[in-house]
PDB file of C-alpha atoms in Angstrom:
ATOM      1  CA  UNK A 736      57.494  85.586  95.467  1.00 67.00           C
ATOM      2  CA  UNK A 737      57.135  81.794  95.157  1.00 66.00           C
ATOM      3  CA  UNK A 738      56.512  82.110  91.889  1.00 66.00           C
ATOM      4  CA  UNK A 739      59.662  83.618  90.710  1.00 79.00           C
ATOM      5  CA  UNK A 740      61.962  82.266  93.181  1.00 74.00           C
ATOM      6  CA  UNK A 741      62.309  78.579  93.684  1.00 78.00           C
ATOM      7  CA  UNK A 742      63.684  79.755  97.175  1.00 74.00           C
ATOM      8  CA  UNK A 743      60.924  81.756  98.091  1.00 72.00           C
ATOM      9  CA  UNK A 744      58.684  78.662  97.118  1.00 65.00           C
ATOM     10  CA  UNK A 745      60.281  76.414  99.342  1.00 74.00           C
ATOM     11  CA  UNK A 746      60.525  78.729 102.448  1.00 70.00           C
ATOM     12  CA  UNK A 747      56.513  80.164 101.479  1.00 68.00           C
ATOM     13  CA  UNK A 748      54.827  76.308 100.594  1.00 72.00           C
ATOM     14  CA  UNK A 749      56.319  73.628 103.084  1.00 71.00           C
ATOM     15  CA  UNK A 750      53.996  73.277 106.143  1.00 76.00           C
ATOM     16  CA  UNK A 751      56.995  73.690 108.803  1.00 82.00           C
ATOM     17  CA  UNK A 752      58.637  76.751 108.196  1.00 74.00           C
ATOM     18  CA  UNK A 753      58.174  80.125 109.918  1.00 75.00           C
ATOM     19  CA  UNK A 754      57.042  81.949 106.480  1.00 70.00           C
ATOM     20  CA  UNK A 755      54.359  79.329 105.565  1.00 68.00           C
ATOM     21  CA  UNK A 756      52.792  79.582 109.265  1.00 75.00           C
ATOM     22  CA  UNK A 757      53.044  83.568 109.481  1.00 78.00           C
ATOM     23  CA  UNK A 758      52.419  84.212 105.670  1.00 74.00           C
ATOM     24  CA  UNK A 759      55.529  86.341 106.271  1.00 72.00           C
ATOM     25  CA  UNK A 760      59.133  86.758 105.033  1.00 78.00           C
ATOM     26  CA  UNK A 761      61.877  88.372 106.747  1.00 77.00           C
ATOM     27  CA  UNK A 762      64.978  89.178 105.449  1.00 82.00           C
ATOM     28  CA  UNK A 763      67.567  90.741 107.887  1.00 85.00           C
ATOM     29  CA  UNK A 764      71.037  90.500 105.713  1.00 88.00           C
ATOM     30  CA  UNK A 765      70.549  92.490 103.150  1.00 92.00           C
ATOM     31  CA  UNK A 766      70.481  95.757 102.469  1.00 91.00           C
ATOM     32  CA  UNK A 767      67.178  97.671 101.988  1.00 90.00           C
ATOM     33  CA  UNK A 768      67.865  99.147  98.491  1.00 88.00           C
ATOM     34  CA  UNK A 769      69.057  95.171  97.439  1.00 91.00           C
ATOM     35  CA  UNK A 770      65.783  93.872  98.725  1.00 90.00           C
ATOM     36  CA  UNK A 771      63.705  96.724  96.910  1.00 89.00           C
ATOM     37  CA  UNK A 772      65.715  96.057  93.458  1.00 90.00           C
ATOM     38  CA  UNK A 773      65.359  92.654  94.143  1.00 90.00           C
ATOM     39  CA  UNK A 774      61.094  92.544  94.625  1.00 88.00           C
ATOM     40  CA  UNK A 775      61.164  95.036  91.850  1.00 89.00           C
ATOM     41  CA  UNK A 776      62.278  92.263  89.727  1.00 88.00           C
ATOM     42  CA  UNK A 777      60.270  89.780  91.477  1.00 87.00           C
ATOM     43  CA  UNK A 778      56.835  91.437  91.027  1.00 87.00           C
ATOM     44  CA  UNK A 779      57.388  93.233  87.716  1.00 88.00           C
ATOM     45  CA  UNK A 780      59.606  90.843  85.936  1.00 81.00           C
ATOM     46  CA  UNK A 781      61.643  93.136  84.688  1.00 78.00           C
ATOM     47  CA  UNK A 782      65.481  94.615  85.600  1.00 71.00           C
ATOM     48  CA  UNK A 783      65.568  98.102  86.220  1.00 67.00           C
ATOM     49  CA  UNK A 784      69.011  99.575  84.703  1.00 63.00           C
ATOM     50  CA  UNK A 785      69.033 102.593  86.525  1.00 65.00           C
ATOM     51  CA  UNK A 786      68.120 100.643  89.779  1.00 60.00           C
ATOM     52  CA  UNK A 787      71.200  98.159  89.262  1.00 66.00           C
ATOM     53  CA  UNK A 788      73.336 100.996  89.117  1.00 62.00           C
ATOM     54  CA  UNK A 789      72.438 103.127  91.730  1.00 54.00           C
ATOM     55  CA  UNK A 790      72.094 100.029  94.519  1.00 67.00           C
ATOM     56  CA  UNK A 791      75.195  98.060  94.525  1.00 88.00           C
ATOM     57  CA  UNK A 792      75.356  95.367  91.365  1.00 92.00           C
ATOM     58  CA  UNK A 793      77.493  93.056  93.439  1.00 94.00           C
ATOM     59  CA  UNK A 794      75.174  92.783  96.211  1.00 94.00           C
ATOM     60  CA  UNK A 795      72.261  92.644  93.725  1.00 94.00           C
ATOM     61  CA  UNK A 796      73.834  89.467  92.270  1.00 96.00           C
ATOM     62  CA  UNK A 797      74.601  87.836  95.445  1.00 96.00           C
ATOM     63  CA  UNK A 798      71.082  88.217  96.708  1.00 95.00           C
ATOM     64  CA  UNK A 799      69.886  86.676  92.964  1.00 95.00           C
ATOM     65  CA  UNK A 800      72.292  83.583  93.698  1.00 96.00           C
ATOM     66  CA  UNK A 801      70.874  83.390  96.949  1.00 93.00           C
ATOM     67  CA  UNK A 802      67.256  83.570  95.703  1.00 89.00           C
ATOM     68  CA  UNK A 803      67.975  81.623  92.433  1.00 93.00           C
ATOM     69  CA  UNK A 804      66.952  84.413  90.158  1.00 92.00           C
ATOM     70  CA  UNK A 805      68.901  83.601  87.484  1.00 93.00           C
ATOM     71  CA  UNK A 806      67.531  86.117  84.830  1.00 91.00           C
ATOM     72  CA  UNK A 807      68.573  89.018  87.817  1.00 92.00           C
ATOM     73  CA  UNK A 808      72.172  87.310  87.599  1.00 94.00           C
ATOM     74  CA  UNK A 809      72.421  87.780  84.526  1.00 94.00           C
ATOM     75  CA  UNK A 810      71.546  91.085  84.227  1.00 91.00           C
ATOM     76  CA  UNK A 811      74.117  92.105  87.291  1.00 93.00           C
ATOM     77  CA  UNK A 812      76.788  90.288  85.219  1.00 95.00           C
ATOM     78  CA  UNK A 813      75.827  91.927  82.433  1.00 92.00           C
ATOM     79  CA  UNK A 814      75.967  95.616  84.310  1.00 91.00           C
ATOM     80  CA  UNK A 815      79.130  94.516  86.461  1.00 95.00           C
ATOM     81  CA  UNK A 816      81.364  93.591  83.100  1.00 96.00           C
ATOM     82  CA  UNK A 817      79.824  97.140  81.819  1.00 93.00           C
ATOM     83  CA  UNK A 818      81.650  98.684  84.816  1.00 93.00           C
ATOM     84  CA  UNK A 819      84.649  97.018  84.825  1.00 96.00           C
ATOM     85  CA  UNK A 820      87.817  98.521  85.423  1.00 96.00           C
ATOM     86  CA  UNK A 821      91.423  98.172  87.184  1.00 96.00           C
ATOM     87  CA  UNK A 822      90.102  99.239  90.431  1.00 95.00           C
ATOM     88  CA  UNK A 823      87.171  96.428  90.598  1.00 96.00           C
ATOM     89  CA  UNK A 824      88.445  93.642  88.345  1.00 97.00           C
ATOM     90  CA  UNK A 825      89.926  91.512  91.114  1.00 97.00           C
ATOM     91  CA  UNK A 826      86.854  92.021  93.047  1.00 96.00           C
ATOM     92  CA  UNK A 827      84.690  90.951  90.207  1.00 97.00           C
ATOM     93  CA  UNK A 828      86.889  87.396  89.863  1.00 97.00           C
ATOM     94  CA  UNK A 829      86.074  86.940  93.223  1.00 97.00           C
ATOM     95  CA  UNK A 830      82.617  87.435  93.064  1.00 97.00           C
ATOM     96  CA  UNK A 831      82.298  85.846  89.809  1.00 97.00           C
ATOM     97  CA  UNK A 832      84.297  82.728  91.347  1.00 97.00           C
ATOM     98  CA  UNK A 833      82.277  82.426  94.433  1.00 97.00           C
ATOM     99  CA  UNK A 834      78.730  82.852  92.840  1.00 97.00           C
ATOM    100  CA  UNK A 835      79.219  80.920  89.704  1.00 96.00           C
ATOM    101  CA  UNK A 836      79.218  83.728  87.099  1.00 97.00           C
ATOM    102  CA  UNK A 837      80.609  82.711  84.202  1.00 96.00           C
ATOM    103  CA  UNK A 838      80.198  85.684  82.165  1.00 96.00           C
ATOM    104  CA  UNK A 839      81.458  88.184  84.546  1.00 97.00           C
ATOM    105  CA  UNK A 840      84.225  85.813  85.399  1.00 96.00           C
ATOM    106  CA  UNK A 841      85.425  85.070  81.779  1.00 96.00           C
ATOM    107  CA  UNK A 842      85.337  88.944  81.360  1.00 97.00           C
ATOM    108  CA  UNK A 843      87.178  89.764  84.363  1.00 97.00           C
ATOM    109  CA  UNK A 844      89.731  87.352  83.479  1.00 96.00           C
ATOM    110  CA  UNK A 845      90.668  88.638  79.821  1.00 95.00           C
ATOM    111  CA  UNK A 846      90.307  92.566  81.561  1.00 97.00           C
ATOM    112  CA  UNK A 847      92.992  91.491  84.360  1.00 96.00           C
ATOM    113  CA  UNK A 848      95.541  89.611  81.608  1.00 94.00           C
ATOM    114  CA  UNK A 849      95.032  93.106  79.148  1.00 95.00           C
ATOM    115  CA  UNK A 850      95.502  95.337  81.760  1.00 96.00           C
ATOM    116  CA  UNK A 851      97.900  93.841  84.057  1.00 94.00           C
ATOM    117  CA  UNK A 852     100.253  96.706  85.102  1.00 95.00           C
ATOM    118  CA  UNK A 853      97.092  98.767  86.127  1.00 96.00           C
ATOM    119  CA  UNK A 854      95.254  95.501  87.878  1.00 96.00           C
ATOM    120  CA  UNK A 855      98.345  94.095  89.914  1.00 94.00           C
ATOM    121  CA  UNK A 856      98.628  97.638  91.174  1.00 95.00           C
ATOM    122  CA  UNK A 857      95.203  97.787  92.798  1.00 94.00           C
ATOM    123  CA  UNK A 858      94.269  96.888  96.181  1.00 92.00           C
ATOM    124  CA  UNK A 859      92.271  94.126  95.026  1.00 94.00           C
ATOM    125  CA  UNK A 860      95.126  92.220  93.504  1.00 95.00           C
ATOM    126  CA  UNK A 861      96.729  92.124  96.771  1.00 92.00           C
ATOM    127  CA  UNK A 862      93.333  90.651  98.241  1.00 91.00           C
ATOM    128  CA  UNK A 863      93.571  88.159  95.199  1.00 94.00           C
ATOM    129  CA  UNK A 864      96.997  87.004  96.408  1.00 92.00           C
ATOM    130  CA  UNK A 865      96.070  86.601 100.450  1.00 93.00           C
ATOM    131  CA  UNK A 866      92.746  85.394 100.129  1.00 94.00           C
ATOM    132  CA  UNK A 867      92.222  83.454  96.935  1.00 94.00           C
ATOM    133  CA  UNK A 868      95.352  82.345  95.823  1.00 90.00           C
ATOM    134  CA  UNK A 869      93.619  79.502  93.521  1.00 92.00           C
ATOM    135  CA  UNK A 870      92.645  82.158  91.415  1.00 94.00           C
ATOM    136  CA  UNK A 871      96.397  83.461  90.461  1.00 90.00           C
ATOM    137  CA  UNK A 872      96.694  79.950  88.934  1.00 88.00           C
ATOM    138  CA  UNK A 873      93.435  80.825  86.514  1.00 88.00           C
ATOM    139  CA  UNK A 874      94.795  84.153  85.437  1.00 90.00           C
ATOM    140  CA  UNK A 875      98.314  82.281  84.558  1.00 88.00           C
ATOM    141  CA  UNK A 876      96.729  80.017  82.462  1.00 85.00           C
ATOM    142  CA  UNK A 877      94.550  82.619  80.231  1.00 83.00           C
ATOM    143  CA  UNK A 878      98.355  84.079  79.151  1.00 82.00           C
ATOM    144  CA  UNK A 879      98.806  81.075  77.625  1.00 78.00           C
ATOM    145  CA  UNK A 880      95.538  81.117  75.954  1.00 76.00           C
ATOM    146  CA  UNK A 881      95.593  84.841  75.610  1.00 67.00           C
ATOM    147  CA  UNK A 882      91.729  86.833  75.900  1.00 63.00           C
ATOM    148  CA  UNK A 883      88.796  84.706  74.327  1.00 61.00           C
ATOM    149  CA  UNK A 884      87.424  88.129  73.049  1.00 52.00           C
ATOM    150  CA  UNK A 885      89.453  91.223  73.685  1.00 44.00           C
ATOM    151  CA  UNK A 886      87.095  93.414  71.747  1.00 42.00           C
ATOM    152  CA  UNK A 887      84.715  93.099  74.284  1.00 42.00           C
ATOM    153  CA  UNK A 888      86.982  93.656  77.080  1.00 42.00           C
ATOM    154  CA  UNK A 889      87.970  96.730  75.818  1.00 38.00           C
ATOM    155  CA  UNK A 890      84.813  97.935  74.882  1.00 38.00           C
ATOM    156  CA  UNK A 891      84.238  97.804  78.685  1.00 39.00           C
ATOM    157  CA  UNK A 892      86.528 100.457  79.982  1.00 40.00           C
ATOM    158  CA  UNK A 893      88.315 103.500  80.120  1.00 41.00           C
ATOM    159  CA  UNK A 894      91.700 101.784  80.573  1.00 44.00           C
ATOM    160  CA  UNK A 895      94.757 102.566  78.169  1.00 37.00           C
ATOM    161  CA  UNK A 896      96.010  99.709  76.414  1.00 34.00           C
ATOM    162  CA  UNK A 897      99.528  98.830  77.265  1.00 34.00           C
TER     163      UNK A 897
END
């Protein structure tokens, strides 16, 4: 774990916390199928597709910011823009916004200003709008810059262009 995981080295090699005396890490906020994915990577060094799919990719990334396993982030950017779509876009920017993830957040961005209509009609627009207002002022300012690469964006989804 230390090895991987600046995090983990911290909490495993300093004399005074709990895991260095008991050996021992506990980790009560998270869900079990996160924490497997997530010592999957740890031990084996590698990202398991199929594994970041089936456990949730947004809670996979969260617990790789949290751990600073940056190659994991990566690869649940990588899977989230994949998966991106009118119903989860606004979520995305959020997530992408809070845990510094550039990729997924410049790709969530040009998604929301090509697919508008379909975005400001979700749920998670209205979340956008009561809960992170700051971000409204991002997605304003990409019209006037217009999608750094639209190709990619719509290589992403199922969504008709408008």
């Amino acid at each position: 774990l230390a090895a991987r995981s600046p995090v983990f080295n911290a909490m495993l090699m300093h004399e005074d916390t709990n895991e260095s005396k008991t050996g021992m890490v506990v980790i009560e906020d998270m869900e079990a199928d996160v924490a497997v994915e997530m010592l999957n990577y740890i031990y084996s060094g590698r990202c398991n597709k199929s594994g970041v799919c089936e456990v949730a990719a947004d809670l996979l990334l969260i617990a790789a910011d949290r751990y600073r396993l940056e190659e994991l982030k990566l690869h649940c950017e990588s899977v989230l823009v994949e998966q991106i779509s009118s119903d989860n876009a606004c979520h995305n920017l959020v997530l992408a916004d809070m845990y510094r993830a550039v990729t997924l957040r410049k790709h969530a961005l040009n998604f929301i200003m090509q697919f508008t209509k379909a975005v400001t009609s979700s749920t998670g627009w209205s979340s956008i709008l009561k809960s992170h207002a700051h971000l409204i002022t991002d997605i304003v300012n990409g019209f006037d810059k217009g999608p750094t690469t639209s190709s990619s964006v719509s290589s992403c989804s199922d969504e008709p262009m408008t």
